[in-house]
PDB file of C-alpha atoms in Angstrom:
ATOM      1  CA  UNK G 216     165.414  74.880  36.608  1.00 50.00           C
ATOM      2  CA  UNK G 217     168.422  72.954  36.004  1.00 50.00           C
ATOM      3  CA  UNK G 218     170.445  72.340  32.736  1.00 51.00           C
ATOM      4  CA  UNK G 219     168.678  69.536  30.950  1.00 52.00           C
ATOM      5  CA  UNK G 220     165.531  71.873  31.489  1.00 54.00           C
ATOM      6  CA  UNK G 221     163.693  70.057  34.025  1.00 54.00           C
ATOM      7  CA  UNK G 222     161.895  71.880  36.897  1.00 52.00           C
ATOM      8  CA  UNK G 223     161.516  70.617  40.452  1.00 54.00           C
ATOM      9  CA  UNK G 224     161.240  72.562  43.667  1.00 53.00           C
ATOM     10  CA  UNK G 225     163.251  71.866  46.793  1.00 57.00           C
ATOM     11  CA  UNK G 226     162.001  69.741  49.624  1.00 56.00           C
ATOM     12  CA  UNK G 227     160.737  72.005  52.079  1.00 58.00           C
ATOM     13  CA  UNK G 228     163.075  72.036  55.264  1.00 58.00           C
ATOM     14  CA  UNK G 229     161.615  69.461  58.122  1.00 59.00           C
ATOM     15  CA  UNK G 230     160.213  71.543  60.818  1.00 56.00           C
ATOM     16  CA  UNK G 231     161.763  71.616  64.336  1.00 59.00           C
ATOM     17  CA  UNK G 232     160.010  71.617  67.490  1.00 55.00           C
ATOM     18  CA  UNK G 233     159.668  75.294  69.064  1.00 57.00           C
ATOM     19  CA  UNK G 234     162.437  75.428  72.500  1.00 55.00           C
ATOM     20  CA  UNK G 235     160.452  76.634  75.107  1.00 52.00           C
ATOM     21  CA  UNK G 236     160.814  79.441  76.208  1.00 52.00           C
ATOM     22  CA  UNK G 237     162.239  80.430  80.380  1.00 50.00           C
ATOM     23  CA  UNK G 238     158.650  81.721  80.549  1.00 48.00           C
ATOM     24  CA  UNK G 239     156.856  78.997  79.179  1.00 45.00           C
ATOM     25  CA  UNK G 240     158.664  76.597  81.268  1.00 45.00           C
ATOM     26  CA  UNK G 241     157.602  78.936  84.337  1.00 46.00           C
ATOM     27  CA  UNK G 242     153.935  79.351  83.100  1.00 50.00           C
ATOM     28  CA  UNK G 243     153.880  75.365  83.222  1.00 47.00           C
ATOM     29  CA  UNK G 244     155.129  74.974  86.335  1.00 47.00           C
ATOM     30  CA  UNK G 245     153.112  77.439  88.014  1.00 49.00           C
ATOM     31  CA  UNK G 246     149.926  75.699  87.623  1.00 50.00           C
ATOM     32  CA  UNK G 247     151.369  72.615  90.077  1.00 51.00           C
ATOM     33  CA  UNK G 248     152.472  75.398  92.978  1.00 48.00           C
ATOM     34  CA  UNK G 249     149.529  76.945  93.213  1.00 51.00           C
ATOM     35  CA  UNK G 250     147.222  73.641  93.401  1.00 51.00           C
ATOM     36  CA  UNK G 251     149.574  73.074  95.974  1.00 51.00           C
ATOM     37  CA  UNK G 252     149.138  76.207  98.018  1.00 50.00           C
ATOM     38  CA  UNK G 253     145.633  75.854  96.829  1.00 50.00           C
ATOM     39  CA  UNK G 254     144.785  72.305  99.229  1.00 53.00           C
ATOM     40  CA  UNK G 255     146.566  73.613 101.836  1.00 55.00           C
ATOM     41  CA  UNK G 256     144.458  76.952 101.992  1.00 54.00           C
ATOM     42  CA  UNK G 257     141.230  74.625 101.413  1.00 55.00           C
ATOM     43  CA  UNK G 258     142.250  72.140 104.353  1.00 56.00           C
ATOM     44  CA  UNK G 259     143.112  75.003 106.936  1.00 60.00           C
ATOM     45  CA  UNK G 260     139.542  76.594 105.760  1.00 65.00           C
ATOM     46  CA  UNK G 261     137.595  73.417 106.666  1.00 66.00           C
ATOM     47  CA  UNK G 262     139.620  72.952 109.201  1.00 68.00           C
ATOM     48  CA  UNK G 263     138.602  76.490 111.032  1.00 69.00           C
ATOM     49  CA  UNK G 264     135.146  76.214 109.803  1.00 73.00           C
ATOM     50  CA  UNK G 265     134.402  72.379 111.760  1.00 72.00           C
ATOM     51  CA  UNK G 266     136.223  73.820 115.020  1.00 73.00           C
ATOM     52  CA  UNK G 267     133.933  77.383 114.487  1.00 74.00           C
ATOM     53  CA  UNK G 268     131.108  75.100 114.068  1.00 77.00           C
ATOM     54  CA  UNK G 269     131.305  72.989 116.934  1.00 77.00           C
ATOM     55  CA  UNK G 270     132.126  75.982 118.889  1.00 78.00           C
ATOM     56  CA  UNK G 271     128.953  77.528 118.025  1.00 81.00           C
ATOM     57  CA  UNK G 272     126.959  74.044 118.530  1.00 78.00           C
ATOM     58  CA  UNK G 273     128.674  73.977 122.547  1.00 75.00           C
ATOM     59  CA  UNK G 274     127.250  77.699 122.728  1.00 78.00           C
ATOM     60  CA  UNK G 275     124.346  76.731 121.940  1.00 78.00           C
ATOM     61  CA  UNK G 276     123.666  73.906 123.919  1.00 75.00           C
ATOM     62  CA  UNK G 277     124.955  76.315 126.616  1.00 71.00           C
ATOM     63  CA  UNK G 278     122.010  79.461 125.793  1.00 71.00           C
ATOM     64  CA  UNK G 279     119.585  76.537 125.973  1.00 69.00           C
ATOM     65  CA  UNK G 280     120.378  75.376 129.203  1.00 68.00           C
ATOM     66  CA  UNK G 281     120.708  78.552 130.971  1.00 65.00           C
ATOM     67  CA  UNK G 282     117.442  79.968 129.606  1.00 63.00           C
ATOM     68  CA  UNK G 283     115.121  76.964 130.460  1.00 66.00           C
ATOM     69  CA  UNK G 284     115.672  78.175 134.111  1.00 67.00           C
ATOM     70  CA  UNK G 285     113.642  80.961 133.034  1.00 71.00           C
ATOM     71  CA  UNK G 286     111.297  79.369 130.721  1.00 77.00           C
ATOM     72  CA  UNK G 287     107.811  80.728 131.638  1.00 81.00           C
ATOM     73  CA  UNK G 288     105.208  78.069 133.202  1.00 82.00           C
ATOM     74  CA  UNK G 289     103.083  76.115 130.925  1.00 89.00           C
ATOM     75  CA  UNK G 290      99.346  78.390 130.322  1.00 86.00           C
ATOM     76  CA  UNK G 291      97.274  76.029 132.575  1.00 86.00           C
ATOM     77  CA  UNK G 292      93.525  74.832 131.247  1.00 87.00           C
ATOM     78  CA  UNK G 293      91.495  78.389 132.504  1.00 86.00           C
ATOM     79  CA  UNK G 294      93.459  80.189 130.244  1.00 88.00           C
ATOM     80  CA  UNK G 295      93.222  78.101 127.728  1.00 87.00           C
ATOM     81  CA  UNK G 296      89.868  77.456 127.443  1.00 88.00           C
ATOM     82  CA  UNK G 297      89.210  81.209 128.584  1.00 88.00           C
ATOM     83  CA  UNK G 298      86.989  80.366 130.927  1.00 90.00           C
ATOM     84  CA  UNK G 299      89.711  82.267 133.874  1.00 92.00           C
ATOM     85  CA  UNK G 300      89.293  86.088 134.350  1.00 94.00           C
ATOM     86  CA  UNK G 301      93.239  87.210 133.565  1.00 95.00           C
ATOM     87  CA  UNK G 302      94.799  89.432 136.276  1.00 95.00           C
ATOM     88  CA  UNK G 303      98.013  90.698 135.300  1.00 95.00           C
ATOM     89  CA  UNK G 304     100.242  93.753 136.077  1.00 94.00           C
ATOM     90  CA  UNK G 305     100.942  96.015 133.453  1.00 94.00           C
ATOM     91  CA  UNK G 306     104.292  96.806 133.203  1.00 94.00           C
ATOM     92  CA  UNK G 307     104.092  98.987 129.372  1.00 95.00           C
ATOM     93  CA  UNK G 308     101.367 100.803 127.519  1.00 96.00           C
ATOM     94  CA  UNK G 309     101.721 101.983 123.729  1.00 96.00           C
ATOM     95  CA  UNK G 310      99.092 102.170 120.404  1.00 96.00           C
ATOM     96  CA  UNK G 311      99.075 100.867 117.345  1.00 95.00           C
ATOM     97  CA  UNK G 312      97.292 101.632 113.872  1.00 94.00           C
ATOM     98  CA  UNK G 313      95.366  98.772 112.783  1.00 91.00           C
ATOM     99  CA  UNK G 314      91.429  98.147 111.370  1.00 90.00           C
ATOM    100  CA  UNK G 315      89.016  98.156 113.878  1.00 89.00           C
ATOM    101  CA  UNK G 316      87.689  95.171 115.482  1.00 89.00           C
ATOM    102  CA  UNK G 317      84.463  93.747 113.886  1.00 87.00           C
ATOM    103  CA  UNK G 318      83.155  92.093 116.403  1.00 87.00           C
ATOM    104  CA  UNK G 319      83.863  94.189 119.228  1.00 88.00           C
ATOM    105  CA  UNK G 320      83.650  97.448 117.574  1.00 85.00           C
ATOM    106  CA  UNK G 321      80.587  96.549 114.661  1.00 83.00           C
ATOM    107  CA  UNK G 322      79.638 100.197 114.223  1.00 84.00           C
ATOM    108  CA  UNK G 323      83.599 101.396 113.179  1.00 83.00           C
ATOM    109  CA  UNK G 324      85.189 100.857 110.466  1.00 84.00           C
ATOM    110  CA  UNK G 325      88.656 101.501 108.664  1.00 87.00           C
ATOM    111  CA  UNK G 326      92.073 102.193 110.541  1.00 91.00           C
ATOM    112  CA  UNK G 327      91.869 103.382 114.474  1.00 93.00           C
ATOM    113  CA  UNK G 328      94.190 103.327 117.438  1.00 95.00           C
ATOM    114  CA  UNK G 329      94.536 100.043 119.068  1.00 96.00           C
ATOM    115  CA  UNK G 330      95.793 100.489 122.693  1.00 97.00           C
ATOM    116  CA  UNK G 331      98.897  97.652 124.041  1.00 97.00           C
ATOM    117  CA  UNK G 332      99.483  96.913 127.527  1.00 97.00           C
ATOM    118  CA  UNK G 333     102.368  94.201 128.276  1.00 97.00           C
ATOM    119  CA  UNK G 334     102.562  92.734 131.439  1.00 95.00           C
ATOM    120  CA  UNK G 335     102.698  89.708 133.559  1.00 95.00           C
ATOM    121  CA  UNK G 336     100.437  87.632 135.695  1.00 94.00           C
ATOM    122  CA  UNK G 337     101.062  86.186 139.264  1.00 92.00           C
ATOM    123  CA  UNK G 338     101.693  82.650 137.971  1.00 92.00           C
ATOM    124  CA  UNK G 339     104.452  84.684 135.407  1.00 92.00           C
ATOM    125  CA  UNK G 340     102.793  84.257 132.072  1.00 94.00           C
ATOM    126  CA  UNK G 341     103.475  87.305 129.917  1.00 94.00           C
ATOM    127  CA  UNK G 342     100.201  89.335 128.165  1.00 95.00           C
ATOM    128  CA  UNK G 343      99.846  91.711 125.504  1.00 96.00           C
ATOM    129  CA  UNK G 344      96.803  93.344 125.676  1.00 96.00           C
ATOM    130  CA  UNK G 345      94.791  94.717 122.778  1.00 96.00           C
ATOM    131  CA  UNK G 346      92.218  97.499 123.889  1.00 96.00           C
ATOM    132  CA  UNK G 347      90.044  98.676 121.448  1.00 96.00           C
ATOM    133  CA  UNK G 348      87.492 101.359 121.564  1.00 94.00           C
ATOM    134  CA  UNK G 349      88.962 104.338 123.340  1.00 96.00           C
ATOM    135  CA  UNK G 350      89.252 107.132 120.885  1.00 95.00           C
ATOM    136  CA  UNK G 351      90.828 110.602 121.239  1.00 97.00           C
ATOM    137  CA  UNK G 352      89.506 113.442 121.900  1.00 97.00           C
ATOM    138  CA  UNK G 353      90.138 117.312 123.338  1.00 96.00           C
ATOM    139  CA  UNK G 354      88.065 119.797 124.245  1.00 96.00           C
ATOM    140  CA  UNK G 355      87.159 123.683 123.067  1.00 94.00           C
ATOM    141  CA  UNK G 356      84.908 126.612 124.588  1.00 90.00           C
ATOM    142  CA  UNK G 357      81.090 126.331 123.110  1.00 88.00           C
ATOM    143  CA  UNK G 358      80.180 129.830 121.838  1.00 85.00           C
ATOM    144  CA  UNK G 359      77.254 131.530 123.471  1.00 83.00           C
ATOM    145  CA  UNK G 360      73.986 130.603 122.019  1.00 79.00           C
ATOM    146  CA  UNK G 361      74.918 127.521 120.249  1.00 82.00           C
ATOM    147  CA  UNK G 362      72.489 125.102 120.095  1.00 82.00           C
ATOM    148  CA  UNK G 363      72.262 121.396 119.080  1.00 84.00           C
ATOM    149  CA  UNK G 364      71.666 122.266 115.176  1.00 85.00           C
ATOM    150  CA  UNK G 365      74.628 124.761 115.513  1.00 86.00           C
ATOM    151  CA  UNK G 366      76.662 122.047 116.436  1.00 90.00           C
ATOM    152  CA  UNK G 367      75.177 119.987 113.917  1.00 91.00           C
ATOM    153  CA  UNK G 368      76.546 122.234 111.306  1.00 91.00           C
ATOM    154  CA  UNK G 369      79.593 122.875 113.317  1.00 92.00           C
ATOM    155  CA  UNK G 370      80.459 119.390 112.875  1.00 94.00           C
ATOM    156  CA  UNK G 371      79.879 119.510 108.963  1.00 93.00           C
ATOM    157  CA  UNK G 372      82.108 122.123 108.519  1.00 93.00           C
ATOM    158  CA  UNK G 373      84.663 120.961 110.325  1.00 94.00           C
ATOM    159  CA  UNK G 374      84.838 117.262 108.568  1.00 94.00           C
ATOM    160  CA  UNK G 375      84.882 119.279 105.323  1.00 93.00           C
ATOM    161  CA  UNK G 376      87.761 121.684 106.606  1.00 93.00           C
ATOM    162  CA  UNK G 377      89.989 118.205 108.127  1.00 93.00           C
ATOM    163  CA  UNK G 378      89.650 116.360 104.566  1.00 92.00           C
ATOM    164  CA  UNK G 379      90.432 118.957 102.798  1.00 91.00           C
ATOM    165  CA  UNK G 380      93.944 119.157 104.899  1.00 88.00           C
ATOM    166  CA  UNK G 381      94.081 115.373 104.495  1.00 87.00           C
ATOM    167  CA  UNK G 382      93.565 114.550 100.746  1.00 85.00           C
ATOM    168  CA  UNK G 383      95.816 111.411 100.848  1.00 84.00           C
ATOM    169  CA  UNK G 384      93.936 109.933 104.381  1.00 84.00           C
ATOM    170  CA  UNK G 385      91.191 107.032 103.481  1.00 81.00           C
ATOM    171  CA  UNK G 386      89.656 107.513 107.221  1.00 88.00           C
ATOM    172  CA  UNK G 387      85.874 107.117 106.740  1.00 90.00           C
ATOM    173  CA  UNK G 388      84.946 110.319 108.858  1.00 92.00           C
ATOM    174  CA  UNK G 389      87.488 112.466 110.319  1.00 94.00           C
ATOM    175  CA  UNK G 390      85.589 114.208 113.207  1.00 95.00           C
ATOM    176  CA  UNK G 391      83.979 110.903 114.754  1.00 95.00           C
ATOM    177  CA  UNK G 392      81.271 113.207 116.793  1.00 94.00           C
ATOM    178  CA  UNK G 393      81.232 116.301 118.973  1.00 95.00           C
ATOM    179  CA  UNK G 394      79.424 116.447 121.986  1.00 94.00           C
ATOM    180  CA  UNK G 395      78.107 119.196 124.592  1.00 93.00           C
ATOM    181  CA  UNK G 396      79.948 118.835 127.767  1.00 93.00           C
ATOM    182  CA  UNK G 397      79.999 121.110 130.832  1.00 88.00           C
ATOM    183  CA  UNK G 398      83.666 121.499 132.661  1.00 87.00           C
ATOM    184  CA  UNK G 399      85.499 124.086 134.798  1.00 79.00           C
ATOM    185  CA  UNK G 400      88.966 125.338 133.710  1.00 77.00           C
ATOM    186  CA  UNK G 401      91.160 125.182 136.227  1.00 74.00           C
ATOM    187  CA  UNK G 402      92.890 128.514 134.553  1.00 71.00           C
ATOM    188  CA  UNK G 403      91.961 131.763 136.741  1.00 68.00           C
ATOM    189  CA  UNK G 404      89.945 132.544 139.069  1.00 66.00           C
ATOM    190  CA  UNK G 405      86.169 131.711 138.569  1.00 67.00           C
ATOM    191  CA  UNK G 406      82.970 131.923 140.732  1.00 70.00           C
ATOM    192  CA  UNK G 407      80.687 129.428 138.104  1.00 69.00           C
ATOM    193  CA  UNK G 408      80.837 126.006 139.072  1.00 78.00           C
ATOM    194  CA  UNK G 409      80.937 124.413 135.607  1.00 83.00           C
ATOM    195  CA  UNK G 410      81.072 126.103 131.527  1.00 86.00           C
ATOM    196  CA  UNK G 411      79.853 124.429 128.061  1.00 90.00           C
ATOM    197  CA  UNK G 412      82.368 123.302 126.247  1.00 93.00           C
ATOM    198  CA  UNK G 413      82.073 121.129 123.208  1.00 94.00           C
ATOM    199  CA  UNK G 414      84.030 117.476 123.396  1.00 96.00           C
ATOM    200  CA  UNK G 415      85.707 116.792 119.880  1.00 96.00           C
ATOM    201  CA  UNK G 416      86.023 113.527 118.826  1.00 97.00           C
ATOM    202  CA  UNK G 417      88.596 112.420 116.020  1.00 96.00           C
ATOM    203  CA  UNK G 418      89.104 109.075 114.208  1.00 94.00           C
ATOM    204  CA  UNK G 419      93.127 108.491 115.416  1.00 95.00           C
ATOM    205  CA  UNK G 420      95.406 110.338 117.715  1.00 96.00           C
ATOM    206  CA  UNK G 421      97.381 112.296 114.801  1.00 94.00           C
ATOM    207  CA  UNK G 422      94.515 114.244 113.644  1.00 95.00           C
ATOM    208  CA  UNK G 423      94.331 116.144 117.305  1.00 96.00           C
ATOM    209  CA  UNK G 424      97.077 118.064 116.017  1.00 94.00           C
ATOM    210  CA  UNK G 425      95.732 118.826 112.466  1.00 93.00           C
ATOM    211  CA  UNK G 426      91.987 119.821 114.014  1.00 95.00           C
ATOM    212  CA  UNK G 427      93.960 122.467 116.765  1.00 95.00           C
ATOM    213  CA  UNK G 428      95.465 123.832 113.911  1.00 94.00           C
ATOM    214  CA  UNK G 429      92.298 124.328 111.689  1.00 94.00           C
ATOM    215  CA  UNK G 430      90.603 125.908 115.109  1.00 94.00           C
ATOM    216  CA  UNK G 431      93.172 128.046 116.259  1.00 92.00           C
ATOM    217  CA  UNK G 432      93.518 129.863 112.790  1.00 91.00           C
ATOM    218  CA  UNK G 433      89.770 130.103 112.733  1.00 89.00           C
ATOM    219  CA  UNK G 434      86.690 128.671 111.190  1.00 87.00           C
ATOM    220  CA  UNK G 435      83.732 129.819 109.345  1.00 83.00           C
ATOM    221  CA  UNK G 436      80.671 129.890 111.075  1.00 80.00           C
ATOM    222  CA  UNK G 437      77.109 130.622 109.603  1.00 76.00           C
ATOM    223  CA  UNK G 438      75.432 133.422 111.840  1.00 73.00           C
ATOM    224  CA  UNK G 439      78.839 133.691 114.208  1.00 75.00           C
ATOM    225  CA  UNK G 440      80.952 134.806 111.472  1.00 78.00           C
ATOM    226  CA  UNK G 441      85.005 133.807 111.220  1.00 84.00           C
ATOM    227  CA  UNK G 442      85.839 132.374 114.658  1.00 84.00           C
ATOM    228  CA  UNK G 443      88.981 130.590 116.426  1.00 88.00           C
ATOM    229  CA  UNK G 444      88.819 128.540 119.509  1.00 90.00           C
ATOM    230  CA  UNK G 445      91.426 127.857 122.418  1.00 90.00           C
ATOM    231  CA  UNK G 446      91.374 124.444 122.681  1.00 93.00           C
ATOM    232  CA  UNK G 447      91.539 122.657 125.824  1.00 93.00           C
ATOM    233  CA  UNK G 448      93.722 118.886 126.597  1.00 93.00           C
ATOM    234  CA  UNK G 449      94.822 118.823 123.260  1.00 94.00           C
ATOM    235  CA  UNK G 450      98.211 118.337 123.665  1.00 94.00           C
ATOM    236  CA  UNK G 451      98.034 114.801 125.888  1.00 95.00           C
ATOM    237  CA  UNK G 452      99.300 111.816 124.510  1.00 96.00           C
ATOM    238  CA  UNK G 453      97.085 109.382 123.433  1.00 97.00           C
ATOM    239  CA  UNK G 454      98.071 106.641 126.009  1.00 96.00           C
ATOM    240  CA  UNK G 455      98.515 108.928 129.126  1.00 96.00           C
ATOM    241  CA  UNK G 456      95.043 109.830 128.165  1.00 96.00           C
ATOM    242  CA  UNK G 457      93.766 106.406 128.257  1.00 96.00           C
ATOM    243  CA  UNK G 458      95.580 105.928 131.430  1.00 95.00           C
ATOM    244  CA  UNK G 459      94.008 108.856 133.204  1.00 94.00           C
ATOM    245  CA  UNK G 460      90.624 108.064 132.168  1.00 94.00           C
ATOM    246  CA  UNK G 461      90.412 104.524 133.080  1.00 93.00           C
ATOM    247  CA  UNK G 462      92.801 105.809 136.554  1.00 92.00           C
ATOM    248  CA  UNK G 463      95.463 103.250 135.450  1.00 92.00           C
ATOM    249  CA  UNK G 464      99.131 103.970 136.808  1.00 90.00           C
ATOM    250  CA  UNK G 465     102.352 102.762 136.327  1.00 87.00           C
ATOM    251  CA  UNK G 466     102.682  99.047 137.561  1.00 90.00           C
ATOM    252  CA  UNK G 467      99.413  98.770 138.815  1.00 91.00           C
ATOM    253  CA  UNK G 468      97.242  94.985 138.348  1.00 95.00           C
ATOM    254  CA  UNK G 469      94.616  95.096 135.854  1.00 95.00           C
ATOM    255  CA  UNK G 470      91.567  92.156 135.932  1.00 95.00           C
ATOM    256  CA  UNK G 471      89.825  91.271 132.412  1.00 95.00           C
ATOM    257  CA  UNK G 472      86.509  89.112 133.344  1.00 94.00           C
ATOM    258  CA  UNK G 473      86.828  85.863 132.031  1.00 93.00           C
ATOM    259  CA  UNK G 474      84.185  86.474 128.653  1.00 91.00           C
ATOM    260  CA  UNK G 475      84.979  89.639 128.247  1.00 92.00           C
ATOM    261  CA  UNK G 476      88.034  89.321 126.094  1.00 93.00           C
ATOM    262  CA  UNK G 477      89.050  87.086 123.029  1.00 92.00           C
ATOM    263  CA  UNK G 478      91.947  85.492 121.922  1.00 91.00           C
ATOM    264  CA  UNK G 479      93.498  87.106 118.670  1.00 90.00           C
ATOM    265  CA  UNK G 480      93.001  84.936 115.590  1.00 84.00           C
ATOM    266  CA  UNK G 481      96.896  85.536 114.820  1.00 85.00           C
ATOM    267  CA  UNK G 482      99.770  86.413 117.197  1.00 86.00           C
ATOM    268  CA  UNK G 483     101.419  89.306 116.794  1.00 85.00           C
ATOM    269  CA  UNK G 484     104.230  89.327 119.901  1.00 89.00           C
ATOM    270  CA  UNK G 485     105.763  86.886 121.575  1.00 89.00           C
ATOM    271  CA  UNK G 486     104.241  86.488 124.709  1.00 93.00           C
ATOM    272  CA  UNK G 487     102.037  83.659 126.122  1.00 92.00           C
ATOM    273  CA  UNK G 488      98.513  85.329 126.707  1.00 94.00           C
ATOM    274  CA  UNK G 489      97.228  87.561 123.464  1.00 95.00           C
ATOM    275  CA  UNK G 490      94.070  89.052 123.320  1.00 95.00           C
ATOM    276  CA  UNK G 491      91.783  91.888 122.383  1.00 95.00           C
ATOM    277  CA  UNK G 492      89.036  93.455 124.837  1.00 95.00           C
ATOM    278  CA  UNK G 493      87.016  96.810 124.978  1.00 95.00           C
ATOM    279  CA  UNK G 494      88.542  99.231 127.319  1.00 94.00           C
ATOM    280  CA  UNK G 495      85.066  99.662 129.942  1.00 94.00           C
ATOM    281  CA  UNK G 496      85.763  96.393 130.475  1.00 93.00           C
ATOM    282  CA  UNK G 497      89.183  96.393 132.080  1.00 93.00           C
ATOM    283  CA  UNK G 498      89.130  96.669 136.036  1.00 90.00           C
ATOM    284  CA  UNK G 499      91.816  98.628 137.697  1.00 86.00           C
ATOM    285  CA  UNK G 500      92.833  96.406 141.139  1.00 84.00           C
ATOM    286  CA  UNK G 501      94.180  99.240 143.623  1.00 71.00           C
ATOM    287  CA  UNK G 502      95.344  96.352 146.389  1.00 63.00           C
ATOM    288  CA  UNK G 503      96.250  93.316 144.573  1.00 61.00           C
ATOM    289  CA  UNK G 504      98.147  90.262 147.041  1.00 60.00           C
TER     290      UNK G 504
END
């Protein structure tokens, strides 16, 4: 207020510009080195990455040419049309798990072994093999005085006593059959030519195992009480077992009669001639030239 009594505030003072600070000025200067760094990083980078690339391309070009020299021969019209028996040597055998064949095995169902052999032929067109239909099997001592309805119920019990031990296992029948056999141990000395023993039969090659078990701790029997077995070729792997019974050996030539196999609807390996067949029909070829 001044004297005459009038009242009137002061202008308010003009504001000045804020002085930047040494840091600001830094903080916008920064920006412009680093875009600078920044293009030269990018142009080395796609530099490196079209010499890497073309690099890789020559490589390439290079595996291509060296492996056609060993490109395998075009499959010529027999084999196509499988009207050619296929003769091949086998140079690897190993089994699968897979469901069983419907047309070559109608009366199985669910999973079972499927039997591989890889190999090549004379002309040099690789094979995989599928061989269905040989299942596994071992062998124990037949009790005295066991007849066919003995075994009958023998059977029972033991299907009961293996799906019991394998709850979680969706196998249709465990014990596939068991069958009267007479052999001759070759353990001691004996004057009998030949003894019963009983053949067991089971659905895959990892339940041989599980059914020794169940045998050698002992099984309940009507009319022959609690009784264990000794069990006989039950520790043979599945595929040395195929090999001995069909008299296969390592690198030997194995003939498939042209009709007697069939091409698999979808490949499964990468080799020229797929197919599946029943294992009485392979041939084993002692002198092959």
């Amino acid at each position: 207020m001044n004297r005459n009594g009038n009242t009137r505030k002061r202008p308010p003072p003009t504001p000045q510009p804020p002085h930047p600070s040494p840091a600001a000025k830094h903080q916008a200067i920064t920006p412009t080195v680093d875009e600078e760094f920044l293009d030269e990083d990018v142009f080395l980078e796609e530099t490196l990455i079209a010499e890497d690339e073309q690099n890789l391309s020559e490589e390439r070009q290079g595996l291509t040419s060296h492996l056609s020299k060993w490109a395998r021969p075009k499959l010529s019209d027999g084999y196509v049309s499988q009207s050619q028996s296929i003769i091949f040597q086998q140079l690897e055998i190993d089994y699968i798990i897979g469901e069983s064949h419907k047309e070559l095995s109608p009366d199985r169902s669910g999973p079972a072994a499927i039997l591989r052999i890889f190999g090549v032929t004379r002309e040099g067109h690789s094979v995989c093999c599928f061989v269905h239909g040989f299942e596994p099997y071992f062998y124990i001592s037949c009790p005295p005085g066991m007849g066919p309805d003995d075994i009958s119920h023998f059977h029972q019990i033991l299907e009961r006593r293996m799906r019991e031990a394998n709850r979680n296992n969706k196998v249709p029948k465990f014990v596939q059959r068991i069958e009267l056999v007479h052999k001759r141990s070759i353990m001691y000395y004996q004057q009998q030519q030949s003894h019963p023993f009983l053949k067991i039969v089971v659905a895959l090659p990892t339940m041989v195992s599980g059914c020794r078990g169940i045998l050698d701790k002992g099984i309940q029997i009507d009319g022959l009480g609690m009784k264990s077995f000794m069990t006989y070729e039950s520790n043979i792997l599945y595929a040395l077992r195929f090999m001995i019974d069909c008299n296969i050996v390592g690198g030997n030539w194995i003939e498939v009669p042209a009709g007697k196999y069939k091409r698999t609807s979808k490949h499964l390996s990468h080799c020229q001639l797929e197919f599946d067949c029943l294992y009485p029909l392979l041939q084993n070829i002692s002198n092959f030239e």
